[in-house]
Amino acid sequence: MPARGEVEFDIFSGMPNPTWILTNAEADSFVKQLAALPLTSTRELSGNLGYRGFIVQVTQGASTQLIRIQTSTVYISKGVTNVYAYDEGRKLERWLLNTGRPHLKNELFQIAEREFR
């Protein structure tokens, strides 16, 4: 069953964050990359102002997952089950940023790019 993915670029406080819908191919790729990540222990996600990563909602059939990705930490919530995974080298986070390039203002894209340096 094909996946559907909606991405939220978590950067603003007090105003709506930019969002976009992944193509079917991107959503399937995201699900595969997510499944390949190694699980890790519980990690704290930052609530700082500014860039805070991505929030992705993935739906496959009747199943929905909420995923937060921030500085190599991936929080996956599926119903009452919550797990953490490790995004080595922030590869999945970078990949998500690149899917947003056509949807984000250049200044926002550059702010996020600076976070990877």
PDB file of C-alpha atoms in Angstrom:
ATOM      1  CA  MET A   1       0.000   0.000   0.000  1.00  0.00           C
ATOM      2  CA  PRO A   2       1.489   3.391  -0.977  1.00  0.00           C
ATOM      3  CA  ALA A   3       2.447   5.805   1.770  1.00  0.00           C
ATOM      4  CA  ARG A   4       1.322   9.403   2.055  1.00  0.00           C
ATOM      5  CA  GLY A   5       3.603  11.868   3.824  1.00  0.00           C
ATOM      6  CA  GLU A   6       3.099  15.417   4.998  1.00  0.00           C
ATOM      7  CA  VAL A   7       6.191  17.306   6.164  1.00  0.00           C
ATOM      8  CA  GLU A   8       6.261  20.268   8.534  1.00  0.00           C
ATOM      9  CA  PHE A   9       9.422  22.356   8.674  1.00  0.00           C
ATOM     10  CA  ASP A  10       9.595  23.122  12.413  1.00  0.00           C
ATOM     11  CA  ILE A  11      11.056  26.628  12.648  1.00  0.00           C
ATOM     12  CA  PHE A  12       8.491  29.233  13.692  1.00  0.00           C
ATOM     13  CA  SER A  13       6.935  30.136  17.007  1.00  0.00           C
ATOM     14  CA  GLY A  14       3.659  32.014  16.924  1.00  0.00           C
ATOM     15  CA  MET A  15       2.987  31.526  13.223  1.00  0.00           C
ATOM     16  CA  PRO A  16       2.340  28.474  11.029  1.00  0.00           C
ATOM     17  CA  ASN A  17       5.330  26.383   9.959  1.00  0.00           C
ATOM     18  CA  PRO A  18       5.801  25.680   6.232  1.00  0.00           C
ATOM     19  CA  THR A  19       4.415  22.306   5.106  1.00  0.00           C
ATOM     20  CA  TRP A  20       4.457  20.206   1.951  1.00  0.00           C
ATOM     21  CA  ILE A  21       3.233  16.851   0.729  1.00  0.00           C
ATOM     22  CA  LEU A  22       5.775  14.244  -0.342  1.00  0.00           C
ATOM     23  CA  THR A  23       5.264  12.673  -3.754  1.00  0.00           C
ATOM     24  CA  ASN A  24       4.319   8.979  -3.684  1.00  0.00           C
ATOM     25  CA  ALA A  25       7.893   8.025  -4.568  1.00  0.00           C
ATOM     26  CA  GLU A  26       9.298  10.338  -1.862  1.00  0.00           C
ATOM     27  CA  ALA A  27       6.875   8.988   0.752  1.00  0.00           C
ATOM     28  CA  ASP A  28       7.837   5.394  -0.087  1.00  0.00           C
ATOM     29  CA  SER A  29      11.529   6.310   0.058  1.00  0.00           C
ATOM     30  CA  PHE A  30      11.020   8.035   3.413  1.00  0.00           C
ATOM     31  CA  VAL A  31       9.309   4.947   4.876  1.00  0.00           C
ATOM     32  CA  LYS A  32      12.147   2.696   3.676  1.00  0.00           C
ATOM     33  CA  GLN A  33      14.848   5.023   5.046  1.00  0.00           C
ATOM     34  CA  LEU A  34      13.000   5.306   8.359  1.00  0.00           C
ATOM     35  CA  ALA A  35      12.686   1.526   8.686  1.00  0.00           C
ATOM     36  CA  ALA A  36      16.440   1.134   8.096  1.00  0.00           C
ATOM     37  CA  LEU A  37      17.416   3.408  11.017  1.00  0.00           C
ATOM     38  CA  PRO A  38      18.788   1.674  14.119  1.00  0.00           C
ATOM     39  CA  LEU A  39      16.728   2.046  17.291  1.00  0.00           C
ATOM     40  CA  THR A  40      18.291   3.902  20.209  1.00  0.00           C
ATOM     41  CA  SER A  41      17.484   4.889  23.755  1.00  0.00           C
ATOM     42  CA  THR A  42      15.124   7.719  24.628  1.00  0.00           C
ATOM     43  CA  ARG A  43      16.550  11.103  23.689  1.00  0.00           C
ATOM     44  CA  GLU A  44      15.522  14.650  24.504  1.00  0.00           C
ATOM     45  CA  LEU A  45      14.301  16.769  21.597  1.00  0.00           C
ATOM     46  CA  SER A  46      15.111  20.483  21.719  1.00  0.00           C
ATOM     47  CA  GLY A  47      12.380  23.035  22.186  1.00  0.00           C
ATOM     48  CA  ASN A  48      14.682  25.961  21.342  1.00  0.00           C
ATOM     49  CA  LEU A  49      13.604  28.852  19.182  1.00  0.00           C
ATOM     50  CA  GLY A  50      14.540  28.679  15.522  1.00  0.00           C
ATOM     51  CA  TYR A  51      15.166  25.518  13.511  1.00  0.00           C
ATOM     52  CA  ARG A  52      13.895  22.402  15.313  1.00  0.00           C
ATOM     53  CA  GLY A  53      13.950  19.870  12.478  1.00  0.00           C
ATOM     54  CA  PHE A  54      10.939  18.231  10.862  1.00  0.00           C
ATOM     55  CA  ILE A  55       7.618  16.746  11.849  1.00  0.00           C
ATOM     56  CA  VAL A  56       6.358  14.147   9.394  1.00  0.00           C
ATOM     57  CA  GLN A  57       2.982  12.457   9.381  1.00  0.00           C
ATOM     58  CA  VAL A  58       2.986   9.242   7.368  1.00  0.00           C
ATOM     59  CA  THR A  59      -0.211   7.368   6.560  1.00  0.00           C
ATOM     60  CA  GLN A  60      -0.337   3.891   5.024  1.00  0.00           C
ATOM     61  CA  GLY A  61      -3.839   2.512   4.823  1.00  0.00           C
ATOM     62  CA  ALA A  62      -5.410   2.863   8.292  1.00  0.00           C
ATOM     63  CA  SER A  63      -2.007   3.252   9.995  1.00  0.00           C
ATOM     64  CA  THR A  64      -0.569   6.682  10.837  1.00  0.00           C
ATOM     65  CA  GLN A  65       2.833   7.495  12.299  1.00  0.00           C
ATOM     66  CA  LEU A  66       4.046  10.828  13.635  1.00  0.00           C
ATOM     67  CA  ILE A  67       7.800  11.273  13.263  1.00  0.00           C
ATOM     68  CA  ARG A  68       9.950  14.102  14.639  1.00  0.00           C
ATOM     69  CA  ILE A  69      13.472  14.384  13.247  1.00  0.00           C
ATOM     70  CA  GLN A  70      15.997  16.675  14.875  1.00  0.00           C
ATOM     71  CA  THR A  71      19.823  16.586  14.961  1.00  0.00           C
ATOM     72  CA  SER A  72      20.209  12.810  14.457  1.00  0.00           C
ATOM     73  CA  THR A  73      17.341  11.939  16.807  1.00  0.00           C
ATOM     74  CA  VAL A  74      14.211  10.410  15.319  1.00  0.00           C
ATOM     75  CA  TYR A  75      11.111  10.091  17.511  1.00  0.00           C
ATOM     76  CA  ILE A  76       8.507   7.731  16.069  1.00  0.00           C
ATOM     77  CA  SER A  77       4.987   7.617  17.508  1.00  0.00           C
ATOM     78  CA  LYS A  78       2.499   5.073  16.225  1.00  0.00           C
ATOM     79  CA  GLY A  79      -0.597   5.008  18.400  1.00  0.00           C
ATOM     80  CA  VAL A  80       0.551   4.231  21.942  1.00  0.00           C
ATOM     81  CA  THR A  81       3.963   2.968  20.801  1.00  0.00           C
ATOM     82  CA  ASN A  82       6.869   5.429  20.922  1.00  0.00           C
ATOM     83  CA  VAL A  83      10.411   4.569  19.858  1.00  0.00           C
ATOM     84  CA  TYR A  84      13.597   6.463  19.085  1.00  0.00           C
ATOM     85  CA  ALA A  85      15.988   5.890  16.203  1.00  0.00           C
ATOM     86  CA  TYR A  86      19.383   7.279  15.287  1.00  0.00           C
ATOM     87  CA  ASP A  87      19.843   9.190  12.011  1.00  0.00           C
ATOM     88  CA  GLU A  88      23.604   8.812  11.569  1.00  0.00           C
ATOM     89  CA  GLY A  89      25.101  11.790   9.775  1.00  0.00           C
ATOM     90  CA  ARG A  90      21.623  13.343   9.728  1.00  0.00           C
ATOM     91  CA  LYS A  91      21.090  11.736   6.311  1.00  0.00           C
ATOM     92  CA  LEU A  92      17.308  11.431   6.600  1.00  0.00           C
ATOM     93  CA  GLU A  93      17.012  14.968   7.983  1.00  0.00           C
ATOM     94  CA  ARG A  94      19.061  16.325   5.063  1.00  0.00           C
ATOM     95  CA  TRP A  95      16.992  14.286   2.614  1.00  0.00           C
ATOM     96  CA  LEU A  96      13.784  15.820   4.013  1.00  0.00           C
ATOM     97  CA  LEU A  97      15.233  19.305   3.719  1.00  0.00           C
ATOM     98  CA  ASN A  98      15.987  18.667   0.053  1.00  0.00           C
ATOM     99  CA  THR A  99      12.395  17.534  -0.602  1.00  0.00           C
ATOM    100  CA  GLY A 100      11.332  20.941   0.708  1.00  0.00           C
ATOM    101  CA  ARG A 101      13.584  23.008  -1.540  1.00  0.00           C
ATOM    102  CA  PRO A 102      10.793  23.783  -4.059  1.00  0.00           C
ATOM    103  CA  HIS A 103       8.379  24.637  -1.220  1.00  0.00           C
ATOM    104  CA  LEU A 104      10.533  26.785   1.071  1.00  0.00           C
ATOM    105  CA  LYS A 105      11.628  30.380   0.722  1.00  0.00           C
ATOM    106  CA  ASN A 106      15.346  30.472  -0.013  1.00  0.00           C
ATOM    107  CA  GLU A 107      16.117  32.244   3.291  1.00  0.00           C
ATOM    108  CA  LEU A 108      14.441  29.434   5.284  1.00  0.00           C
ATOM    109  CA  PHE A 109      16.266  26.772   3.305  1.00  0.00           C
ATOM    110  CA  GLN A 110      19.581  28.520   4.028  1.00  0.00           C
ATOM    111  CA  ILE A 111      18.818  28.756   7.769  1.00  0.00           C
ATOM    112  CA  ALA A 112      18.331  24.990   7.870  1.00  0.00           C
ATOM    113  CA  GLU A 113      21.406  24.322   5.726  1.00  0.00           C
ATOM    114  CA  ARG A 114      23.525  26.254   8.223  1.00  0.00           C
ATOM    115  CA  GLU A 115      22.361  23.852  10.946  1.00  0.00           C
ATOM    116  CA  PHE A 116      24.140  20.998   9.148  1.00  0.00           C
ATOM    117  CA  ARG A 117      27.563  22.655   9.177  1.00  0.00           C
TER     118      ARG A 117
END
